[in-house]
Coordinates of C-alpha atoms and ligand atoms in Angstrom, one line a residue:
X18 CA 52.2 37.4 15.0
X19 CA 52.8 39.9 11.9
X20 CA 49.9 41.3 10.5
X21 CA 47.2 39.5 12.5
X22 CA 44.5 41.2 14.3
X23 CA 43.3 40.4 17.1
X24 CA 40.0 41.9 19.4
X25 CA 40.3 40.7 23.0
X26 CA 36.5 41.6 25.4
X27 CA 35.8 44.5 23.5
X28 CA 32.8 46.5 24.0
X29 CA 31.0 49.5 23.0
X30 CA 28.3 51.2 24.6
X31 CA 26.5 53.7 23.3
X32 CA 24.0 55.9 25.6
X33 CA 21.3 53.4 26.2
X34 CA 22.3 50.7 23.9
X35 CA 25.6 48.2 24.0
X36 CA 25.9 47.8 20.7
X37 CA 28.9 45.3 20.9
X38 CA 29.5 42.9 24.1
X39 CA 32.8 41.2 24.9
X40 CA 33.7 40.5 20.9
X41 CA 36.5 38.3 20.8
X42 CA 38.1 37.3 17.4
X43 CA 41.7 36.8 15.8
X44 CA 41.9 37.1 12.2
X45 CA 45.2 35.3 10.1
X46 CA 46.7 37.1 7.6
X47 CA 45.8 36.6 4.1
X48 CA 42.2 34.6 5.0
X49 CA 38.8 36.0 3.9
X50 CA 36.4 36.3 7.4
X51 CA 32.8 36.8 7.3
X52 CA 31.0 38.8 9.9
X53 CA 27.1 38.1 9.7
X54 CA 23.8 39.0 11.8
X55 CA 20.5 40.6 11.9
X56 CA 20.4 44.4 11.4
X57 CA 21.5 46.3 14.5
X58 CA 23.4 43.0 15.5
X59 CA 26.7 45.3 15.9
X60 CA 28.5 44.4 12.8
X61 CA 29.1 47.8 11.3
X62 CA 30.1 49.4 15.0
X63 CA 32.6 46.7 14.8
X64 CA 34.5 47.8 11.7
X65 CA 34.3 50.5 13.1
X66 CA 36.0 50.2 16.6
X67 CA 38.9 48.3 14.3
X68 CA 39.2 51.0 11.5
X69 CA 39.1 53.9 14.4
X70 CA 35.9 55.7 13.5
X71 CA 34.8 54.9 16.7
X72 CA 37.1 53.8 20.3
X73 CA 36.0 50.9 22.2
X74 CA 34.8 51.8 25.3
X75 CA 36.8 48.5 26.7
X76 CA 38.6 46.1 25.4
X77 CA 41.9 45.7 23.3
X78 CA 42.3 45.6 19.7
X79 CA 45.8 44.4 18.4
X80 CA 47.1 44.5 15.0
X81 CA 50.3 43.3 14.7
X82 CA 52.9 44.6 17.2
X83 CA 50.1 47.6 17.5
X84 CA 47.6 48.4 20.0
X85 CA 44.9 50.2 17.5
X86 CA 42.1 50.7 20.1
X87 CA 43.4 54.0 21.0
X88 CA 45.0 55.1 17.7
X89 CA 43.3 57.8 15.4
X90 CA 41.8 56.6 12.4
X91 CA 44.4 58.5 10.2
X92 CA 47.3 56.0 11.9
X93 CA 45.5 53.0 11.5
X94 CA 44.9 53.3 7.6
X95 CA 48.4 53.9 7.7
X96 CA 49.4 50.6 9.2
X97 CA 47.6 49.0 6.4
X98 CA 43.8 48.8 7.6
X99 CA 41.2 50.2 4.6
X100 CA 37.4 50.2 4.8
X101 CA 34.5 50.4 3.0
X102 CA 31.5 52.0 4.2
X103 CA 28.0 50.9 4.2
X104 CA 26.9 54.2 3.2
X105 CA 29.2 54.9 0.1
X106 CA 31.3 58.0 0.5
X107 CA 32.4 59.0 -3.2
X108 CA 33.2 62.3 -4.1
X109 CA 30.3 62.4 -6.4
X110 CA 31.6 65.3 -8.4
X111 CA 35.5 63.6 -9.3
X112 CA 36.3 61.6 -12.1
X113 CA 36.7 57.6 -10.9
X114 CA 40.4 58.2 -11.1
X115 CA 40.7 61.7 -9.1
X116 CA 38.5 59.4 -6.6
X117 CA 41.4 56.4 -6.3
X118 CA 43.9 59.0 -6.8
X119 CA 42.7 61.3 -3.2
X120 CA 41.9 57.8 -1.6
X121 CA 46.0 57.1 -2.1
X122 CA 47.3 60.4 -1.2
X123 CA 47.1 59.0 2.3
X124 CA 50.0 56.8 2.4
X125 CA 51.7 59.1 0.2
X126 CA 55.3 60.4 0.8
X127 CA 55.4 64.1 -0.5
X128 CA 54.4 67.3 1.7
X129 CA 52.5 70.3 0.6
X130 CA 55.3 72.3 -0.5
X131 CA 56.6 69.7 -3.0
X132 CA 53.1 69.2 -4.4
X133 CA 52.7 72.9 -5.2
X134 CA 56.0 73.2 -6.6
X135 CA 55.5 70.8 -8.4
X136 CA 59.0 69.4 -7.5
X137 CA 61.0 65.5 -9.1
X138 CA 60.2 64.0 -6.7
X139 CA 56.2 65.2 -6.7
X140 CA 56.1 63.9 -10.1
X141 CA 57.5 60.9 -9.7
X142 CA 55.1 59.6 -7.1
X143 CA 51.5 61.5 -9.1
X144 CA 52.9 59.2 -11.8
X145 CA 53.5 55.9 -9.8
X146 CA 50.4 56.9 -8.1
X147 CA 48.2 57.1 -11.0
X148 CA 49.5 53.9 -12.6
X149 CA 48.6 51.8 -9.0
X150 CA 45.1 53.9 -9.3
X151 CA 44.5 52.1 -12.7
X152 CA 46.1 48.9 -11.1
X153 CA 43.3 49.6 -8.3
X154 CA 40.0 50.2 -11.2
X155 CA 41.5 46.9 -13.5
X156 CA 41.0 44.6 -10.6
X157 CA 37.8 46.2 -9.8
X158 CA 37.1 45.7 -13.7
X159 CA 36.1 49.7 -14.2
X160 CA 39.2 50.8 -15.4
X161 CA 37.6 52.0 -18.5
X162 CA 35.2 54.0 -16.7
X163 CA 38.8 55.6 -15.1
X164 CA 37.4 59.1 -16.4
X165 CA 33.8 59.6 -15.6
X166 CA 32.0 61.5 -13.1
X167 CA 31.8 59.3 -10.4
X168 CA 28.3 60.4 -9.6
X169 CA 27.1 59.4 -12.8
X170 CA 28.5 55.7 -12.3
X171 CA 26.3 52.8 -12.3
X172 CA 25.4 51.8 -8.6
X173 CA 27.1 48.7 -8.7
X174 CA 30.3 50.0 -10.3
X175 CA 30.3 53.0 -7.1
X176 CA 30.4 50.2 -4.9
X177 CA 33.5 48.6 -7.0
X178 CA 34.9 52.0 -6.9
X179 CA 35.1 52.0 -2.8
X180 CA 37.0 49.1 -3.0
X181 CA 39.3 50.1 -5.3
X182 CA 40.1 53.3 -3.5
X183 CA 41.0 51.0 -1.0
X184 CA 42.9 48.9 -2.9
X185 CA 45.2 52.2 -4.0
X186 CA 46.2 52.6 -0.8
X187 CA 48.0 49.0 -0.8
X188 CA 46.6 47.3 2.4
X189 CA 47.2 44.5 4.3
X190 CA 43.7 44.5 6.0
X191 CA 40.5 45.3 4.3
X192 CA 37.7 45.7 6.2
X193 CA 34.6 45.6 3.3
X194 CA 30.9 46.3 5.1
X195 CA 27.8 45.3 2.9
X196 CA 30.0 45.7 -0.7
X197 CA 27.5 43.9 -2.4
X198 CA 23.9 45.9 -0.9
X199 CA 22.0 47.0 -3.7
X200 CA 23.0 44.7 -6.0
X201 CA 21.3 42.5 -7.6
X202 CA 22.2 38.9 -8.0
X203 CA 24.4 38.6 -11.7
X204 CA 26.3 41.8 -9.9
X205 CA 26.8 39.9 -6.4
X206 CA 28.5 37.1 -8.3
X207 CA 30.8 38.9 -10.2
X208 CA 31.7 40.8 -6.9
X209 CA 32.6 37.7 -5.1
X210 CA 35.1 37.2 -8.2
X211 CA 36.7 40.3 -8.0
X212 CA 37.1 39.5 -3.9
X213 CA 38.8 37.0 -4.5
X214 CA 40.7 38.4 -7.4
X215 CA 41.8 40.7 -5.0
X216 CA 43.0 38.0 -2.2
X217 CA 44.6 35.6 -4.7
X218 CA 46.6 38.9 -6.2
X219 CA 47.0 40.7 -3.4
X220 CA 47.4 38.2 -0.5
X221 CA 45.1 40.7 1.8
X222 CA 43.2 39.8 5.0
X223 CA 39.2 40.6 4.1
X224 CA 37.0 40.8 6.8
X225 CA 33.5 41.1 4.9
X226 CA 29.9 42.1 6.3
X227 CA 27.5 41.0 4.6
X228 CA 23.4 40.0 4.1
X229 CA 24.1 37.7 1.2
X230 CA 24.5 34.6 2.2
X231 CA 25.6 32.8 -1.1
X232 CA 28.6 35.8 -1.1
X233 CA 29.6 35.3 2.9
X234 CA 29.3 31.3 2.2
X235 CA 31.0 30.8 -1.1
X236 CA 33.8 33.5 0.0
X237 CA 34.3 32.8 4.0
X238 CA 37.3 30.7 5.2
X239 CA 35.7 31.1 8.8
X240 CA 32.6 33.4 10.1
X241 CA 31.8 35.3 13.5
X242 CA 28.0 35.7 13.8
X243 CA 26.3 38.4 16.0
X244 CA 22.7 38.9 17.2
X245 CA 22.4 42.0 19.6
X246 CA 25.7 42.8 20.4
X247 CA 27.0 39.4 21.0
X248 CA 28.8 36.5 19.1
X249 CA 26.4 33.7 18.6
X250 CA 28.6 31.4 17.1
X251 CA 31.5 31.2 14.5
X252 CA 33.1 28.4 12.6
X253 CA 33.1 27.1 8.9
X254 CA 30.4 27.7 6.6
X255 CA 29.2 24.7 7.4
X256 CA 29.5 24.5 11.0
X257 CA 27.5 28.4 10.9
X258 CA 25.2 26.9 7.9
X259 CA 24.4 24.2 10.4
X260 CA 24.2 26.2 13.6
X261 CA 20.7 26.1 15.6
X262 CA 21.2 29.9 17.7
X263 CA 22.4 31.2 13.8
X264 CA 19.2 29.3 12.1
X265 CA 16.8 30.9 15.2
X266 CA 17.8 34.2 15.0
X267 CA 17.9 34.7 11.1
X268 CA 14.0 32.8 11.1
X269 CA 13.0 34.6 14.8
X270 CA 15.1 38.0 13.6
X271 CA 12.9 39.3 11.3
X272 CA 16.1 39.9 9.0
Ligands
ATP325 N1 26.9 56.6 16.5 C1 26.0 55.9 17.5 N2 25.3 56.2 18.4 C2 24.6 55.4 18.9 N3 24.1 54.6 18.3 C3 24.7 53.4 17.8 C4 25.5 54.1 17.1 N4 25.9 53.5 16.2 C5 25.5 52.4 15.8 N5 24.6 52.7 16.7 C6 23.3 51.5 17.5 O1 24.3 50.0 17.8 C7 23.6 49.2 17.2 C8 24.3 48.3 16.4 O2 24.4 49.1 14.9 P1 25.4 48.1 13.7 O3 25.2 49.4 13.2 O4 26.5 48.1 14.1 O5 24.7 47.6 13.3 P2 24.7 46.3 12.1 O6 24.9 45.0 12.7 O7 25.7 47.3 10.8 O8 23.1 46.7 11.4 P3 23.2 46.9 9.9 O9 22.8 45.2 9.5 O10 21.6 47.3 10.1 O11 23.4 47.7 9.0 C9 22.1 49.1 17.0 O12 21.3 49.4 18.0 C10 22.1 50.8 16.6 O13 21.0 51.7 16.6
MG326 MG1 26.0 47.4 9.3

């Protein structure tokens, strides 16, 4: 089906470590999914394999009609899969708006020659880029900081800016790696609202890695739980909350 993402028997082996062992998942268009697990469970590795940062050592990743497990990361971004990083990767010396516009260039139609000659096509594109950048900042509630140097933003806002950068590329699928990390409970609650807004306004499929169970349980329709590279449970928030194996992994895992 169009824009559905499927991982089939996906494995990632680093020298001595099987970081992900036979991961299988199906993500339907327009739903919000959660990926939980103790530290080192393999969650970020799953996102890295979807976005093309890592190539799975075996298994397949399909997005719509595309088999993406061998595609370069920029191509995967071009077909509509965007991601944030667990450790922020902003250009700290650029303004908030510039950070978003740089990300947008990825999916733009003009070439370098048009850009340096300032052709009408480029000017039009730049105007459109600015508009959609502001739109993305507005969804994340940070448009008033557009001209601020991003390194001077409060940490919680920097996390929002990372998401705004993704939104400006108009993705079909959004991968969020611990977007609430380092946020206080109030900020996390706000973030939940913003993610819900993204989902309602843009009809984007979302896969969310998060340690904050309040965030996961209030947003996600379906959850995958991992431990030591393996999927230990999957189901609705209610099913996951009551799952013995998940409870044991969390209580015994020193998370
Ligand atoms: N590039 C790499 N090279 C070698 N080992 C790696 C690499 N990336 C991840 N690993 C290992 O793979 C395992 C899974 O790591 P991963 O980052 O996916 O865990 P995680 O579930 O995201 O954990 P956390 O909650 O701490 O972010 C860990 O043992 C980690 O050390
Ligand atoms: Mg991680």
